[in-house]
XYZ file of C-alpha atoms in Angstrom:
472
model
C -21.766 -17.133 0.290
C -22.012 -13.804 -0.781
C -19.121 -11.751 0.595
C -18.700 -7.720 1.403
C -15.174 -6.757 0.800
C -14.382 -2.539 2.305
C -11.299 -1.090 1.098
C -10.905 1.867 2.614
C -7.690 3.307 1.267
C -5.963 6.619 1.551
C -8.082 8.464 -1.564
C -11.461 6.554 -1.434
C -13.838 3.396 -0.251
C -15.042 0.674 -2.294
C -17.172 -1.753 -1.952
C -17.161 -5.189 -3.666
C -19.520 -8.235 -3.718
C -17.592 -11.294 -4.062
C -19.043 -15.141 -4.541
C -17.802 -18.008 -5.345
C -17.424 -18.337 -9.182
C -18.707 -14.868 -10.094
C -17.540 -11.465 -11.443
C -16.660 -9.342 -8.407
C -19.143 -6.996 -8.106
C -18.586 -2.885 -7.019
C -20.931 -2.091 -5.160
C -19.903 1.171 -3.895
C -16.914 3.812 -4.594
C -16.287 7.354 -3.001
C -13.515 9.775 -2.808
C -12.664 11.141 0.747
C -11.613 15.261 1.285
C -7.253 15.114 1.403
C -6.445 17.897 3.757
C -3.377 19.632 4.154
C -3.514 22.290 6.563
C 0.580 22.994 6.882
C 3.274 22.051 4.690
C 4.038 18.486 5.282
C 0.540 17.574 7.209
C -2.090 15.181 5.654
C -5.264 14.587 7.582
C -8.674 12.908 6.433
C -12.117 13.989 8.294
C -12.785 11.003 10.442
C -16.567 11.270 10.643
C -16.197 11.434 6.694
C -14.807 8.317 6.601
C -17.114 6.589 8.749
C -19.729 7.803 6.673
C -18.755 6.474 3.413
C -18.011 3.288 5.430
C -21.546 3.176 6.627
C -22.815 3.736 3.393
C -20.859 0.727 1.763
C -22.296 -1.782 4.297
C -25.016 -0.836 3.437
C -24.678 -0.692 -0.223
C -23.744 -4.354 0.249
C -26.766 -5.127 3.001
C -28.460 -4.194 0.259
C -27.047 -6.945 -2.127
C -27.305 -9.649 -0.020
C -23.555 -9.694 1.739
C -23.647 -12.290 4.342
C -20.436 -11.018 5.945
C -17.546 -8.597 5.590
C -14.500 -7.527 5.622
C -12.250 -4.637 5.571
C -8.921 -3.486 4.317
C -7.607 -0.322 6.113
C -5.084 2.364 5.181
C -2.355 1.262 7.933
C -0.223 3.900 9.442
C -3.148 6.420 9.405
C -3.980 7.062 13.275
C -6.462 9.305 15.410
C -8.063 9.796 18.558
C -11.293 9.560 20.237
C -13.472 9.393 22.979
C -14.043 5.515 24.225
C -17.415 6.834 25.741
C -19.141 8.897 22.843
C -17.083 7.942 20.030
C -16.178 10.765 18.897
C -12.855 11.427 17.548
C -10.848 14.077 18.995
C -8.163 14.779 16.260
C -8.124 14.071 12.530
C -6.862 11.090 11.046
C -3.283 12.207 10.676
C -2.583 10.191 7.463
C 0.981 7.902 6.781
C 1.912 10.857 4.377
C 1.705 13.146 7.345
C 5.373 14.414 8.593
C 4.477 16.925 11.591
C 6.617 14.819 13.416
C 9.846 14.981 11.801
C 11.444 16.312 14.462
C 10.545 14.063 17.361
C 11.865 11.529 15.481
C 15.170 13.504 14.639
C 15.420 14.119 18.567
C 15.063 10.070 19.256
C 17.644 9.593 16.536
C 19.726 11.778 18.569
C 19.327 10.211 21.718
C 20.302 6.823 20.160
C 16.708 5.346 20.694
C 16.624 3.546 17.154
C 18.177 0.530 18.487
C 15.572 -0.248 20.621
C 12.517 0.407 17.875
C 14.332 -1.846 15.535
C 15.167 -4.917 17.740
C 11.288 -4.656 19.017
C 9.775 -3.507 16.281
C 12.019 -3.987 13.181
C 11.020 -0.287 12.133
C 12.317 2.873 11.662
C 12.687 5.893 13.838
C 10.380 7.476 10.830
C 7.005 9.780 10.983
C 5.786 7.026 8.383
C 4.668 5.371 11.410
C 1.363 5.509 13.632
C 3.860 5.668 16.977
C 5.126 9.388 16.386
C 2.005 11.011 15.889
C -0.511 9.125 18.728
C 2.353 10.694 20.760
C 1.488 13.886 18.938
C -2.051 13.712 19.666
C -1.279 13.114 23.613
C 1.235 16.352 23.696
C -1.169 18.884 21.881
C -4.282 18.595 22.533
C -5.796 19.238 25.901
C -9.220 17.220 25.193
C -6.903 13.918 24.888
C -4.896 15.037 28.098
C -8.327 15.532 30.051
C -9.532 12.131 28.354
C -6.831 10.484 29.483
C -7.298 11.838 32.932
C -10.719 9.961 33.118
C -9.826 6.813 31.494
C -11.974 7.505 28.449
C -8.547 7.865 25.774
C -8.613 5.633 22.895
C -5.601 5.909 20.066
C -5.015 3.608 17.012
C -5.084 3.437 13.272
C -7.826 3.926 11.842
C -9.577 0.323 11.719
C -9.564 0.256 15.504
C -11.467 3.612 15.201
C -14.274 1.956 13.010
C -14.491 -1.303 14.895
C -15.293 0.523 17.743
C -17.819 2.665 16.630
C -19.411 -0.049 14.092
C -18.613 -3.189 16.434
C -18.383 -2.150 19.898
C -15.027 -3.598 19.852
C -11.844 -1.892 20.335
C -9.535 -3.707 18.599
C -7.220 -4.100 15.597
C -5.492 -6.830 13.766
C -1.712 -7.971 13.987
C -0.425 -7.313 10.720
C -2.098 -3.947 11.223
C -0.538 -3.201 14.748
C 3.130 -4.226 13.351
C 2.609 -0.915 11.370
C 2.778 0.935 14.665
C 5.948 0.846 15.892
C 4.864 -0.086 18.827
C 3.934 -3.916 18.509
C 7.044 -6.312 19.518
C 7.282 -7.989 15.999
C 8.326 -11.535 18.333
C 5.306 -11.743 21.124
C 2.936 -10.009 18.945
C 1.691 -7.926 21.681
C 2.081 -4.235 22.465
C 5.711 -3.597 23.896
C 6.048 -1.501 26.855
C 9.000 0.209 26.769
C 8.172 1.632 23.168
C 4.895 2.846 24.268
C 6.799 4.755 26.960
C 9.506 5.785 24.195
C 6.622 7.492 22.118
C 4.483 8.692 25.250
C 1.511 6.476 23.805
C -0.095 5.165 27.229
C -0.620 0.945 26.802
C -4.431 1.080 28.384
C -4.976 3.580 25.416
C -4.547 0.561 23.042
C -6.853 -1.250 21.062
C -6.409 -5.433 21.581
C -4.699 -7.537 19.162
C -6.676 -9.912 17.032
C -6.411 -11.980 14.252
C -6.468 -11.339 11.095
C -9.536 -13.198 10.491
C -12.234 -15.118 12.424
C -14.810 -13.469 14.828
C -14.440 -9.755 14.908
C -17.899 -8.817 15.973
C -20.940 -7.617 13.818
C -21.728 -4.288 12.291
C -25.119 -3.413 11.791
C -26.160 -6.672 11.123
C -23.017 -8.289 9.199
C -20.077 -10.010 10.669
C -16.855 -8.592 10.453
C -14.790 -11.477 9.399
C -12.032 -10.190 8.334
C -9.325 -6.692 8.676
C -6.300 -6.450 7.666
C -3.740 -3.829 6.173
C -4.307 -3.044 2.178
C -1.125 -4.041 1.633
C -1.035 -7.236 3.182
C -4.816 -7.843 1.805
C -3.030 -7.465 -1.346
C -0.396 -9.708 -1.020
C -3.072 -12.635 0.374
C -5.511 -11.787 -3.039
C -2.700 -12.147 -5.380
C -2.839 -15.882 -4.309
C 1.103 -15.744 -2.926
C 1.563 -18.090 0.508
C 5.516 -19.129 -0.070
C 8.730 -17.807 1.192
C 10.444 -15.116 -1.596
C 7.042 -14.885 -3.669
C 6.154 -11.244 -4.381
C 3.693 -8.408 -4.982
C 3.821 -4.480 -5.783
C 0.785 -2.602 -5.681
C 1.374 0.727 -7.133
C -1.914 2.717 -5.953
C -1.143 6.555 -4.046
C 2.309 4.856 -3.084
C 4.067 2.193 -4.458
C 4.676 -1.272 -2.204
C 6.672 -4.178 -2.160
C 6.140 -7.047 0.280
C 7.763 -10.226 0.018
C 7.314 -13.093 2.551
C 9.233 -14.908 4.418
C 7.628 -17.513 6.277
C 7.035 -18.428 10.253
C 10.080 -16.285 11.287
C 10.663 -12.666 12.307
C 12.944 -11.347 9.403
C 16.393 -10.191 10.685
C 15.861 -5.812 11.443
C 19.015 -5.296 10.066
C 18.409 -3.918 6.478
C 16.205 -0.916 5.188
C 13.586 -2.787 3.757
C 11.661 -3.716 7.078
C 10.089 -6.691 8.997
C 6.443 -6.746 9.000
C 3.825 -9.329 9.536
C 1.965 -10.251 6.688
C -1.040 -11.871 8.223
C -2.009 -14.247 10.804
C -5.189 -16.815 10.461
C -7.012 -17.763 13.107
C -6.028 -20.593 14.946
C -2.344 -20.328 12.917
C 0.915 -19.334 13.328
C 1.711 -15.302 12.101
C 3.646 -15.351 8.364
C 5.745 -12.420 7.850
C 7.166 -10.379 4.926
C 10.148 -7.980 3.774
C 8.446 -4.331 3.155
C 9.520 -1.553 1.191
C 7.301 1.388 -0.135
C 7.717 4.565 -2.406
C 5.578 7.290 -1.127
C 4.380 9.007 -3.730
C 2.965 6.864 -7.183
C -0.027 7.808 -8.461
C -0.361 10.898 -5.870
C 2.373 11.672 -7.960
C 0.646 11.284 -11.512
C -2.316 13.320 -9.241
C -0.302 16.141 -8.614
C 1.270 16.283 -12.348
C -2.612 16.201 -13.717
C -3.129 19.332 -10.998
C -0.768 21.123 -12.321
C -1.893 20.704 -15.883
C 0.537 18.667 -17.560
C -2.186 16.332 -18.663
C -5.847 16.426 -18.643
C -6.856 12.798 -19.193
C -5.006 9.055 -18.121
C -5.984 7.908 -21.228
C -3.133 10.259 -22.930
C -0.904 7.934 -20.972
C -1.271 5.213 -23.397
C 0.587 6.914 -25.992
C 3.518 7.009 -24.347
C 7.046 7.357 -26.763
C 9.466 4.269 -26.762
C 12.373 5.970 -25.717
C 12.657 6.220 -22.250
C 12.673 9.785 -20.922
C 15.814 8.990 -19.104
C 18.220 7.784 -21.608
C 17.455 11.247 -23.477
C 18.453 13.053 -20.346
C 15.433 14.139 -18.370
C 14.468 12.429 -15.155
C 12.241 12.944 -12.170
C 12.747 11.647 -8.620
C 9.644 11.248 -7.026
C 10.355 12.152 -3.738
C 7.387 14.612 -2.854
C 6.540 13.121 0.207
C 10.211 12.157 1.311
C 11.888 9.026 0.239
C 11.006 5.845 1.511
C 12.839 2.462 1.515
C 15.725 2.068 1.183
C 16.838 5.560 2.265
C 14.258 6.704 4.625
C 14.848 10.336 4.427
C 11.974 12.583 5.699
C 13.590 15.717 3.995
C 14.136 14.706 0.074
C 12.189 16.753 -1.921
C 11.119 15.611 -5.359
C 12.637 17.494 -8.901
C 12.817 16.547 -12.862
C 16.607 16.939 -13.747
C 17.385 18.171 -17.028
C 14.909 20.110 -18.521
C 15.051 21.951 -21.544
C 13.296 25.064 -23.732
C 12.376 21.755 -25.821
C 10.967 19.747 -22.678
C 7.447 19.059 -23.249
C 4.771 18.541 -20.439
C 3.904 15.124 -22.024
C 7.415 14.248 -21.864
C 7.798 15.554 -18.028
C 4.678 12.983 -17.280
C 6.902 10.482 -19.022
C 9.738 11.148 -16.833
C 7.235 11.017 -13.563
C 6.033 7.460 -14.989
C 9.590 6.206 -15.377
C 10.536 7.731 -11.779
C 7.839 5.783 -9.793
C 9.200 2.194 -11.269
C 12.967 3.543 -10.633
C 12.103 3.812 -7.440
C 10.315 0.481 -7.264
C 13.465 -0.700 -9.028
C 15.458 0.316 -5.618
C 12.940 -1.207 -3.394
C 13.416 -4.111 -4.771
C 16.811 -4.635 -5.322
C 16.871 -3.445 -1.114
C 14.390 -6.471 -0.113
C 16.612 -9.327 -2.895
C 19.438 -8.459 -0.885
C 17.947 -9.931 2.473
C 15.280 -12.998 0.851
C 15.636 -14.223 -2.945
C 12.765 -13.051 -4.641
C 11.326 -16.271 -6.929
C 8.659 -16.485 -9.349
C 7.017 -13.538 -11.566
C 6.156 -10.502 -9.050
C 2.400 -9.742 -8.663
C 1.469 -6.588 -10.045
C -1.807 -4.671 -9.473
C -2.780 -1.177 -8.672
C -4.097 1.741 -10.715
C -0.997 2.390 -12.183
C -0.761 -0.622 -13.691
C -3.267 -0.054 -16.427
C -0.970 1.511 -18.650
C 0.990 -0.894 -20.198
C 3.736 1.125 -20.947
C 4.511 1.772 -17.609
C 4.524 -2.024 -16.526
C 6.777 -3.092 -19.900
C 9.206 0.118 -17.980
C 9.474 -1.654 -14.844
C 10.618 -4.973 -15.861
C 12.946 -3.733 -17.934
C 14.835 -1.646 -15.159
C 14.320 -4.371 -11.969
C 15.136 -7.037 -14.674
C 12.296 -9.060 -12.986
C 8.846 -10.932 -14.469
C 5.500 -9.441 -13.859
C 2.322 -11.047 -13.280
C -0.506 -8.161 -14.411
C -3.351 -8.616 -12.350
C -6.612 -8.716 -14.908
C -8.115 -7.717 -11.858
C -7.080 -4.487 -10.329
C -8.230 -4.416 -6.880
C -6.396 -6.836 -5.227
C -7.016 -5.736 -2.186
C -10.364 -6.398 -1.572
C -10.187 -9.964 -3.056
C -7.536 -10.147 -0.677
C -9.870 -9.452 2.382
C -12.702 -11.472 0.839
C -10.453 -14.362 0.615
C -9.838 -14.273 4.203
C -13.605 -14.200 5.016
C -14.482 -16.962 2.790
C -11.166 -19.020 5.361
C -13.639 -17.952 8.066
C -15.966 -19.821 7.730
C -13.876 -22.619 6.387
C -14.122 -22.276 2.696
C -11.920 -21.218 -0.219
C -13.525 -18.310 -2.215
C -11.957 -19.330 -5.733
C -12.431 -16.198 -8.504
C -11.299 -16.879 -12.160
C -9.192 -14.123 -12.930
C -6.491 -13.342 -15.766
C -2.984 -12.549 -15.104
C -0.839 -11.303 -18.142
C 2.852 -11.901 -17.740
C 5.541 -8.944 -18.873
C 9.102 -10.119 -19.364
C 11.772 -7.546 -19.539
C 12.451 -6.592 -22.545
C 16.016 -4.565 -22.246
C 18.768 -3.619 -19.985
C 17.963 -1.447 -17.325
C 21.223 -1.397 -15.476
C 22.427 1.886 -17.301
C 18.771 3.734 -16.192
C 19.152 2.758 -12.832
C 22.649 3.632 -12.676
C 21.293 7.532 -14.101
C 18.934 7.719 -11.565
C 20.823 6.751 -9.091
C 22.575 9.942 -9.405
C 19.347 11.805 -9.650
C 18.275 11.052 -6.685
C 21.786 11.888 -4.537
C 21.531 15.080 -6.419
C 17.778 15.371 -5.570
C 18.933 14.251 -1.481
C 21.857 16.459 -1.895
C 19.281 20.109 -2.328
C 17.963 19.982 0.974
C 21.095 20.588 2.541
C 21.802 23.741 0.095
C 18.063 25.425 1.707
């Protein structure tokens, strides 16, 4: 069976062809516009989107793909027109933080207690809850919408299996990104719709992760699911405390914890990791640094480096132990401190600092970070085994060898970068009742020194770097 895998992530789609036994296949890859129209706003073109997502099924029409599936961006959100649909608003992407202070006000009011016994989540503009609300409040075409029943709001799957399907609906692991799915009946929870002013009949319905999802000019959707969590299923992990960090625009951690709702009581939060159809939901531990490669992105924009390639000759001293170090906290810090307002910084920069050495010190931040994440989600469900590692990121080698050393933890290097969309194909293949088995290499990376002393440095860093805000 020949097998269309989408993943359609916050930079870019791609297209693979997967079958059983062979190379995966790319079939099709294009970037996507990143808008920022105000400080702290991130939006994608929705009709942009949708084209390049046309264009890869038909990229993999073209090969021969049987059936699909897709692996969406998560938090990202719009809204459009059930009728025409058209979309009414951007996507307002995870990144985005126009609603900082609607959350801040629900702080206030003591409201986070609710979210995280029915949710597991944080008050945080992170996710999709905050800014459907947003879209309701400010702009009159969804007020007028809503007025004639013709509102729809979701991520941004629910947006393309509408259009491409004729079916308005999303997937559970995708909805427990929302903050507004009860993370026990696995069904949209009234009482936090009404918290976040998100109307219920606005809703996409719940489905599985996998199974029938409808057709698409001519394929069946068999699959959709959240990158992350497509991830986490192509890495080949299915037990309680096994592992993977993908370190793509952000960096995330998702461990799983089996049949059970983890407890909401620690900053790395509940999610669901998938459910099959006709099975019982499996859910993980999350955690997630915001900025990774955007990160490396924005270095490269402002000239530091020209090419990744210079990333392979990387020195052997870490940045850090000689003093300099960069949090990487440009789009607020994630888990565990979930703080909207951090701004990123290097710390201790000399006449003598070189850019290649402030790239260094970015590299080192985005595992530090990861480092945190991790030692967040141990604390609540023992991680075993060697962590699976894939992502962008992860092709320099340097960079990997740097994060075992300071979480003290085994990696498994994916040969295979895109996890993701193996991920999805996998749960196509289950579909239809087989097991889409790909020969791919792993290389493992042992730590190789003691971290404790960098982690301990940046640490500091990054109360310093938390600290600033207050000073503005």
């Amino acid at each position: 069976m020949k097998i269309l895998s989408i993943d359609q992530s916050t930079t870019s789609t791609s297209a693979f062809l997967f079958s059983d036994g062979a190379e995966p296949e790319l079939l099709f890859a294009r970037d996507h516009r990143q808008i920022y129209p105000r400080d702290g706003w991130v939006e994608h073109d929705p009709a942009e989107l949708l084209a390049n997502l046309r264009a890869a099924l038909a990229a993999g029409r073209a090969a021969g793909a049987e059936a699909w599936g897709i692996a969406n961006q998560g938090e990202s959100c719009l809204a459009w027109d059930g009728e025409t649909k058209a979309p009414i608003s951007p996507v307002i992407v995870w990144q985005d933080r126009r609603t900082e202070m609607e959350c801040a006000t629900l702080v206030a009011a003591g409201q986070g207690a609710l979210l995280r016994d029915r949710a597991g989540l944080l008050l945080s503009p992170y996710f999709s809850a905050s800014k459907l609300g947003w879209c309701l409040r400010n702009l009159p075409e969804a007020r007028a919408l809503l007025a004639e029943g013709r509102l729809r709001l979701g991520t941004t799957d629910a947006f393309f299996r509408d259009v491409l399907t004729g079916r308005f609906e999303t997937d559970v692991a995708t909805a427990s990104r929302t903050a507004l799915m009860n993370l026990r009946s696995l069904e949209w929870d009234p009482d936090l719709c009404a918290l976040f002013g998100v109307p219920m009949g606005c809703l996409p319905r719940i489905t599985d992760c996998n199974g029938d999802l409808g057709r698409a000019e001519g394929l069946p959707l068999c699959a959709s699911i959240v990158d992350q969590q497509a991830a986490l299923f192509g890495h080949g992990l299915r037990r309680a405390g096994e592992t993977k960090i993908t370190v793509g625009t952000g960096a995330f951690a998702l461990t799983l914890t089996g049949e059970t709702p983890p407890a909401a009581d620690s900053a790395a939060l509940p999610t669901v990791a998938w459910r099959l159809a006709g099975e019982a939901a499996q859910y993980a531990l999350d955690g997630g640094v915001f900025t990774a490669s955007s990160a490396l992105n924005w270095a490269r924009g402002l000239g530091l480096f020209d090419s990744y390639a210079e990333l392979d000759a990387l020195g052997d001293t870490p940045m850090i132990d000689r003093g300099l170090v960069f949090v990487p906290a440009l789009s607020g810090l994630g888990c565990p401190h979930w703080d909207a307002e951090a701004k990123g910084g290097w710390l201790g920069l000399t006449l003598n600092t070189s850019a290649h050495q402030m790239v260094q010190a970015v590299l080192e931040g985005i595992a530090l970070r990861i480092a945190e994440v991790l030692t967040e989600i141990e604390a609540q469900c023992p991680i075993s085994g060697p962590i699976g590692l894939d992502g962008g990121v992860t092709q320099n080698r340097w960079f990997c060898q740097f994060l075992a050393d300071v979480t003290g933890k085994p990696f498994a290097l994916s040969g295979y970068a895109d996890r993701t969309a193996l991920g999805a194909a996998q749960l196509v293949a289950l579909s239809g009742g087989d097991a889409l088995e790909v020969a791919l290499d792993r290389t493992l990376i042992a730590p190789g020194r003691d971290g404790r002393a960098a982690n301990a440095r940046f640490g500091l860093a990054r109360q310093l770097v938390q600290g600033w805000k207050g000073a503005c």
